[in-house]
mmCIF file of C-alpha atoms in Angstrom:
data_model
loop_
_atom_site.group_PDB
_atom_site.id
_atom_site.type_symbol
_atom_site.label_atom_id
_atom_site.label_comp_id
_atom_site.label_asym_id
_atom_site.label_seq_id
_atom_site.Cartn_x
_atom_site.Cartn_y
_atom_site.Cartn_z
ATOM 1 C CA UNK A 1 -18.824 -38.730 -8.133
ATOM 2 C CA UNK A 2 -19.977 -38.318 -4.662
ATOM 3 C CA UNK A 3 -22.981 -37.590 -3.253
ATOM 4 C CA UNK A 4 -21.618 -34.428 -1.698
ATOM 5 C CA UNK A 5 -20.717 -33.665 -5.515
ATOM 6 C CA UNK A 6 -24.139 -34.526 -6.758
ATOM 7 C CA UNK A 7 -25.548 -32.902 -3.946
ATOM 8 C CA UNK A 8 -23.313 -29.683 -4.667
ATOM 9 C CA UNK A 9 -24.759 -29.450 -8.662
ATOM 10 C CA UNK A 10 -28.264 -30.145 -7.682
ATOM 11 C CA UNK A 11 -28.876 -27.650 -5.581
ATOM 12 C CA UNK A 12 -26.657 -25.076 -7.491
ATOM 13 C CA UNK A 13 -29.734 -23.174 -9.036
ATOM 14 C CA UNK A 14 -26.940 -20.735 -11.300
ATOM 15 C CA UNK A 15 -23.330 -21.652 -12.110
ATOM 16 C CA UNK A 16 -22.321 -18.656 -9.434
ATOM 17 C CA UNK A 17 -23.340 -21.136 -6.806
ATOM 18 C CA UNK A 18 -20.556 -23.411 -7.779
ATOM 19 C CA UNK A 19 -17.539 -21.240 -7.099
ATOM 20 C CA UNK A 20 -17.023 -22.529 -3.543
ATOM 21 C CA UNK A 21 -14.509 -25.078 -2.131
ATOM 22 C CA UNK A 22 -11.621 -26.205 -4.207
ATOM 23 C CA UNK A 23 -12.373 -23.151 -6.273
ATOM 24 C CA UNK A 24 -12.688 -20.889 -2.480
ATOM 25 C CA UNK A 25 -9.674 -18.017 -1.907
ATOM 26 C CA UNK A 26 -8.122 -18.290 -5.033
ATOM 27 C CA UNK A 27 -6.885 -15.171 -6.464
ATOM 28 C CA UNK A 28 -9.764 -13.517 -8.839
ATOM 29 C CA UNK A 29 -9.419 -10.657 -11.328
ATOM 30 C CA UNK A 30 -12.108 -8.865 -9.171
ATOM 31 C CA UNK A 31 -10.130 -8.796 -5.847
ATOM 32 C CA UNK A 32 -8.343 -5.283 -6.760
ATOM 33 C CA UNK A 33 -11.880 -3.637 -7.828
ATOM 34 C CA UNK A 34 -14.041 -5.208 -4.589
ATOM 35 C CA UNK A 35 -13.134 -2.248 -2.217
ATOM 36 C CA UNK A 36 -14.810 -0.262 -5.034
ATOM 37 C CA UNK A 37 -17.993 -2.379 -5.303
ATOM 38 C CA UNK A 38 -18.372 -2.428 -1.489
ATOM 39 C CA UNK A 39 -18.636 1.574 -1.547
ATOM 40 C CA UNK A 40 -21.127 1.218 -4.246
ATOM 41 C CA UNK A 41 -23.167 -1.540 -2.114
ATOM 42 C CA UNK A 42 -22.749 0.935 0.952
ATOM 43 C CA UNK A 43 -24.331 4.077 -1.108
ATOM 44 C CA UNK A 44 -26.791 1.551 -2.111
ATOM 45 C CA UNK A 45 -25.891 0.441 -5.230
ATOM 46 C CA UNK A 46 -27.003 -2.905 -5.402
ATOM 47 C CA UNK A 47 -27.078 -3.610 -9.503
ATOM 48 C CA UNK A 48 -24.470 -5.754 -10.556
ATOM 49 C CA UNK A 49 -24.555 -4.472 -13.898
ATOM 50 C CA UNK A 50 -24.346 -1.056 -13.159
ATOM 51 C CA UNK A 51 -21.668 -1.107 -11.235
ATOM 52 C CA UNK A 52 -19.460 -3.936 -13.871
ATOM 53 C CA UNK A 53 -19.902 -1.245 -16.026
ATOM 54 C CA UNK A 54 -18.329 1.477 -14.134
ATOM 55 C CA UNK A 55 -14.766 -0.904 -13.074
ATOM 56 C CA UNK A 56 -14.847 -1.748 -17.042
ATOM 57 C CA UNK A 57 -13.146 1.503 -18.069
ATOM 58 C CA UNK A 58 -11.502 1.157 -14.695
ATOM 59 C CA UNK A 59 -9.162 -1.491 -15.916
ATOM 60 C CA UNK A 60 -11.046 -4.856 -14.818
ATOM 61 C CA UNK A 61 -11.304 -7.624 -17.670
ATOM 62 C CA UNK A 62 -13.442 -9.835 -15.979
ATOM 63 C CA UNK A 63 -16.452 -11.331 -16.546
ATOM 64 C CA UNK A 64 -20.261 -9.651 -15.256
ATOM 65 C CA UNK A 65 -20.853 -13.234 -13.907
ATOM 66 C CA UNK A 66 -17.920 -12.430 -11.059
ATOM 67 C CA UNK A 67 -19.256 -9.139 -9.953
ATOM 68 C CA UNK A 68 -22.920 -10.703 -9.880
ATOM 69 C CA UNK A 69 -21.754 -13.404 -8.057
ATOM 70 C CA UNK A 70 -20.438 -10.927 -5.651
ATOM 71 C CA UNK A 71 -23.566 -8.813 -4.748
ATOM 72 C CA UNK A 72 -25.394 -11.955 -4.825
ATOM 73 C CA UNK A 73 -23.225 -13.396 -2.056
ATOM 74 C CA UNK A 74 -23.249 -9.943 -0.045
ATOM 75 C CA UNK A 75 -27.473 -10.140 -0.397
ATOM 76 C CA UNK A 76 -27.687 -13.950 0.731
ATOM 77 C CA UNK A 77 -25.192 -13.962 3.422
ATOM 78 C CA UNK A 78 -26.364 -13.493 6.581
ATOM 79 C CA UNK A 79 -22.979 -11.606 7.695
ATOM 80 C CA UNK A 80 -21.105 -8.769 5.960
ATOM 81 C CA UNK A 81 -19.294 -9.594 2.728
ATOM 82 C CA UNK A 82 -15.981 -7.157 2.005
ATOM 83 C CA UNK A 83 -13.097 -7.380 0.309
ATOM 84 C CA UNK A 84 -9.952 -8.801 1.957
ATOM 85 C CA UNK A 85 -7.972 -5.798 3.280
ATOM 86 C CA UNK A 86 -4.618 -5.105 2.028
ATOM 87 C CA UNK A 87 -1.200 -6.028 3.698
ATOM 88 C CA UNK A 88 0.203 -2.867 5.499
ATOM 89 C CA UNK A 89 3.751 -3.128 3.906
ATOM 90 C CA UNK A 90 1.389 -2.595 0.627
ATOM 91 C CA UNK A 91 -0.616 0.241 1.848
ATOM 92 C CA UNK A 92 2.965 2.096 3.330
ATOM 93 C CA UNK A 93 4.047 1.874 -0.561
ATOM 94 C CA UNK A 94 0.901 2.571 -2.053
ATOM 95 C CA UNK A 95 1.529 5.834 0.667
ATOM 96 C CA UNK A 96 5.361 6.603 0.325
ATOM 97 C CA UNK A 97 5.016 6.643 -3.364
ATOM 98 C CA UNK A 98 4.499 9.415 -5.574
ATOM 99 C CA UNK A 99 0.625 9.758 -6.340
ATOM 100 C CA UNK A 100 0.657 9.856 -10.184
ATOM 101 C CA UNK A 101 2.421 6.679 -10.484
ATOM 102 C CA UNK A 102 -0.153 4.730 -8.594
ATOM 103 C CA UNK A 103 -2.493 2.789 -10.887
ATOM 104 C CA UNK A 104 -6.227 3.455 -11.167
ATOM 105 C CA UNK A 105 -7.267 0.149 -9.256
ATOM 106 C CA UNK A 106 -4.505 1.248 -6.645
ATOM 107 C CA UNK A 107 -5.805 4.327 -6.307
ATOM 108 C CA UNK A 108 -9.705 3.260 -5.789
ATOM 109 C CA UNK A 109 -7.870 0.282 -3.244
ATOM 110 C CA UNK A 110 -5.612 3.182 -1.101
ATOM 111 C CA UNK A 111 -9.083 5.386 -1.204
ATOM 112 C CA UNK A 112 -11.185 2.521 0.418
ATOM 113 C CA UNK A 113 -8.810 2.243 3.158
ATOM 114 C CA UNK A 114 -8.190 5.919 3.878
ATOM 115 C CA UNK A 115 -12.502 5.897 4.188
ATOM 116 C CA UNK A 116 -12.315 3.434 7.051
ATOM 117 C CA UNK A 117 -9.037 4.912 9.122
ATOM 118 C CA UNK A 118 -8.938 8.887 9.570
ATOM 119 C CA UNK A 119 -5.850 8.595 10.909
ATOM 120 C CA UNK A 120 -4.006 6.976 7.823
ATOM 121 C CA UNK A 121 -6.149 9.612 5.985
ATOM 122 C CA UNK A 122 -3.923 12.546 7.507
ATOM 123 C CA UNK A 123 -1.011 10.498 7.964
ATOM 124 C CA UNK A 124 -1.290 10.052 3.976
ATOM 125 C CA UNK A 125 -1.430 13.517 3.724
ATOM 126 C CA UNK A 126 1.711 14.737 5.437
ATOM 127 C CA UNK A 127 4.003 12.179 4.317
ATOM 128 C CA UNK A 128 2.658 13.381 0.909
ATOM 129 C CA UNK A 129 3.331 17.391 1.776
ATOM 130 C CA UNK A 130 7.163 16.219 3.107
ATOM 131 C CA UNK A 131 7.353 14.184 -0.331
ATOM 132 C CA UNK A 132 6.732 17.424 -2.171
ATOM 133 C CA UNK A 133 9.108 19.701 0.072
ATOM 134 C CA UNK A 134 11.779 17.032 -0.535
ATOM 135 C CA UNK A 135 11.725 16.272 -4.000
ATOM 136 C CA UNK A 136 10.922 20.450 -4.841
ATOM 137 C CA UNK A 137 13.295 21.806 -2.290
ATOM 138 C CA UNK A 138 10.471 23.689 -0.858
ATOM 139 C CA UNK A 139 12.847 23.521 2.830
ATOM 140 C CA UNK A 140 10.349 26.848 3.587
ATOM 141 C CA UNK A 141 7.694 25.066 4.426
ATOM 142 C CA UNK A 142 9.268 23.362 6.639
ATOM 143 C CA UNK A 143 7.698 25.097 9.923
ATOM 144 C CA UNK A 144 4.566 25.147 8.512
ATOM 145 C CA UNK A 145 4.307 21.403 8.388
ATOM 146 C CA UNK A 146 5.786 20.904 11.549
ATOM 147 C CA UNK A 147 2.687 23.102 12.500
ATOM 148 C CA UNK A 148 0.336 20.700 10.553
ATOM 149 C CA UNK A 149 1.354 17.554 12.702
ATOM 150 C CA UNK A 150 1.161 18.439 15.823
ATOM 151 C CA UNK A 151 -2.643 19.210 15.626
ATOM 152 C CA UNK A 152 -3.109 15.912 14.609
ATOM 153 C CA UNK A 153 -3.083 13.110 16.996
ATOM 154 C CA UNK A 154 -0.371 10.942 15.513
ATOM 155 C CA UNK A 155 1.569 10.182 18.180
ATOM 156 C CA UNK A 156 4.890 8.428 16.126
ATOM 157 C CA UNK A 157 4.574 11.445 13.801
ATOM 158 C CA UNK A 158 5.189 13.633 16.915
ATOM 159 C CA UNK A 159 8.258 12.202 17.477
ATOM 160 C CA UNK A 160 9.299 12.272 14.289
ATOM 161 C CA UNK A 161 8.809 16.111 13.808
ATOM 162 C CA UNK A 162 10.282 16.709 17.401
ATOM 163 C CA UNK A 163 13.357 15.044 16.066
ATOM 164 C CA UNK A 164 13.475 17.292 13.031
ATOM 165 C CA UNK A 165 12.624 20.348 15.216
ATOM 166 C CA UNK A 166 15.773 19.635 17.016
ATOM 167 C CA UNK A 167 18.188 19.947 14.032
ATOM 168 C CA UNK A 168 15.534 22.339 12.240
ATOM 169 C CA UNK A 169 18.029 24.655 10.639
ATOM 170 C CA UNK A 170 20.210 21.789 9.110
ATOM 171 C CA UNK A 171 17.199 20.198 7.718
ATOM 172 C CA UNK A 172 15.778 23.204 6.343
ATOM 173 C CA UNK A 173 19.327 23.831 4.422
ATOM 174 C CA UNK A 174 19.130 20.169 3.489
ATOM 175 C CA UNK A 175 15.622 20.227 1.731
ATOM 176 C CA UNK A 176 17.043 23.633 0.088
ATOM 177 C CA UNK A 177 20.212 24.047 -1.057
ATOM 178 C CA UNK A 178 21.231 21.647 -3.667
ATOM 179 C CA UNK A 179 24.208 20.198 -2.217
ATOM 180 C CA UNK A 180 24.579 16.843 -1.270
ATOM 181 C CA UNK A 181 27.068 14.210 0.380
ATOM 182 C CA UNK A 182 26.423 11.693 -1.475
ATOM 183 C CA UNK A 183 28.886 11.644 -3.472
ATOM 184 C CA UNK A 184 31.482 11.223 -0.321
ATOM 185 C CA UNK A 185 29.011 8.319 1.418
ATOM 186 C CA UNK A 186 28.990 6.859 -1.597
ATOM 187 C CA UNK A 187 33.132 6.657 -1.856
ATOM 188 C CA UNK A 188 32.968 5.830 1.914
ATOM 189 C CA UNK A 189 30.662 2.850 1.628
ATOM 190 C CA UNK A 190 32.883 1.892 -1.752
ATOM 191 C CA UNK A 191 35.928 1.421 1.012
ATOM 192 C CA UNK A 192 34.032 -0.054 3.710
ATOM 193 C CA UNK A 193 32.832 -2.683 0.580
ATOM 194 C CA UNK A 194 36.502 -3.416 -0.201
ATOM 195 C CA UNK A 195 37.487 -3.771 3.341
ATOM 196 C CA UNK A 196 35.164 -6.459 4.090
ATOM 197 C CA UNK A 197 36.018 -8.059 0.935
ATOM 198 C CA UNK A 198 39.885 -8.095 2.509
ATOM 199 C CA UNK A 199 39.331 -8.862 5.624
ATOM 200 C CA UNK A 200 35.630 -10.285 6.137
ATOM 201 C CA UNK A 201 33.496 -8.362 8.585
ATOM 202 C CA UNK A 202 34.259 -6.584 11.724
ATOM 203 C CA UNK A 203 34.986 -9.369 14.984
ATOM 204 C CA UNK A 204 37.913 -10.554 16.986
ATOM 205 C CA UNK A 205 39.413 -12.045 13.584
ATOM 206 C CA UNK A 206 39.328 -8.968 11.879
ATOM 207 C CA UNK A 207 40.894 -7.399 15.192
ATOM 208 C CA UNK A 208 43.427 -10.042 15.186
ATOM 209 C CA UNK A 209 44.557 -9.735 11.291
ATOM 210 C CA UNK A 210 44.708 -5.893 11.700
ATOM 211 C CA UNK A 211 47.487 -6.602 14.677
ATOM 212 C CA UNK A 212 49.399 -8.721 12.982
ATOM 213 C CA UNK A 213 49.389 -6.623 10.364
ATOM 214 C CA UNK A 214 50.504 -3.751 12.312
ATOM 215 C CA UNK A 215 53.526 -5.965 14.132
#
């Protein structure tokens, strides 16, 4: 060994203080529950057991040493310890998709981040309101939502709703009435599928073969 080695495991005064370096950003079966223990260590919360066994029913099938190791690295350090935030493409799903099918520890993750940004908070909740016109045919609420964003100050939102405003009619029908094209785009895409097969995709070759063809 080396003496950084020996060094390392002689001053280690509990296993815990081994799980640096090689071992250091590896993925850990508490990752998905530490936006949970870092709420409990801000309401002051600071028992390791306590709160390992409140994420046990929670889903997490790791061991007490991990989430002691954690607190004990939040008391020691001289600088904040939190969990690595989530991506946003993983926050937009954990958003866009329908709240029941969302896991527990996705749940507690999507509620962390909401805490921190007020913003994403009400964003959350009117892309979550549109969900439920859209998939209920609830078109009548339409204005009222319309309503709802623009006393928020979500400036992309705003232009999304001014776009809708501007066809408001059509969209209400569309979120109502249960007919749908899709059934023609479908057949249209079919043919636009076949026609690149035929003739590859639209250029000055594809130009040139439809001329000949014509002559």
């Amino acid at each position: 060994m080396t003496y950084r080695t020996v060094k390392l495991f002689a001053d280690a005064a509990t296993p815990e203080d081994l799980f640096h370096g090689q071992w250091q950003g590896r993925p850990s079966k508490l990752d998905a529950f530490k936006p949970y223990l870092d709420d409990r260590w801000n309401q002051g919360c600071t028992n390791a057991w306590t709160v390992w066994e409140e994420i046990v029913p929670l889903g997490y099938q790791g061991s007490y040493q991990r989430v002691r190791a954690y607190f004990r690295e939040k008391r020691l350090s001289p600088g904040p310890v939190t969990a690595r935030p989530p991506s946003p493409r993983v926050v937009a799903g954990w958003i866009l998709r329908r709240p029941e099918t969302l896991t527990e520890t996705e749940h507690l993750r999507l509620k962390a981040v909401l805490v921190h940004c007020p913003e994403l908070d009400a964003l959350t909740g009117h892309v979550r309101s549109f969900g439920q016109m859209l998939t209920e045919r609830q078109g009548e609420r339409l204005p009222q939502w319309l309503d709802a964003v623009r006393r928020d100050d979500l400036p992309g939102l705003h232009t999304l709703a001014a776009g809708i405003d501007r066809d408001r009619d059509a969209v209400i029908a569309g979120l109502t009435l249960p007919w749908s094209s899709g059934v023609v785009e479908g057949h249209v895409n079919r043919i636009k599928m076949l026609k690149r097969q035929m003739f590859g995709r639209a250029g000055f070759s594809l130009l040139r073969k439809r001329v000949l063809l014509a002559t």
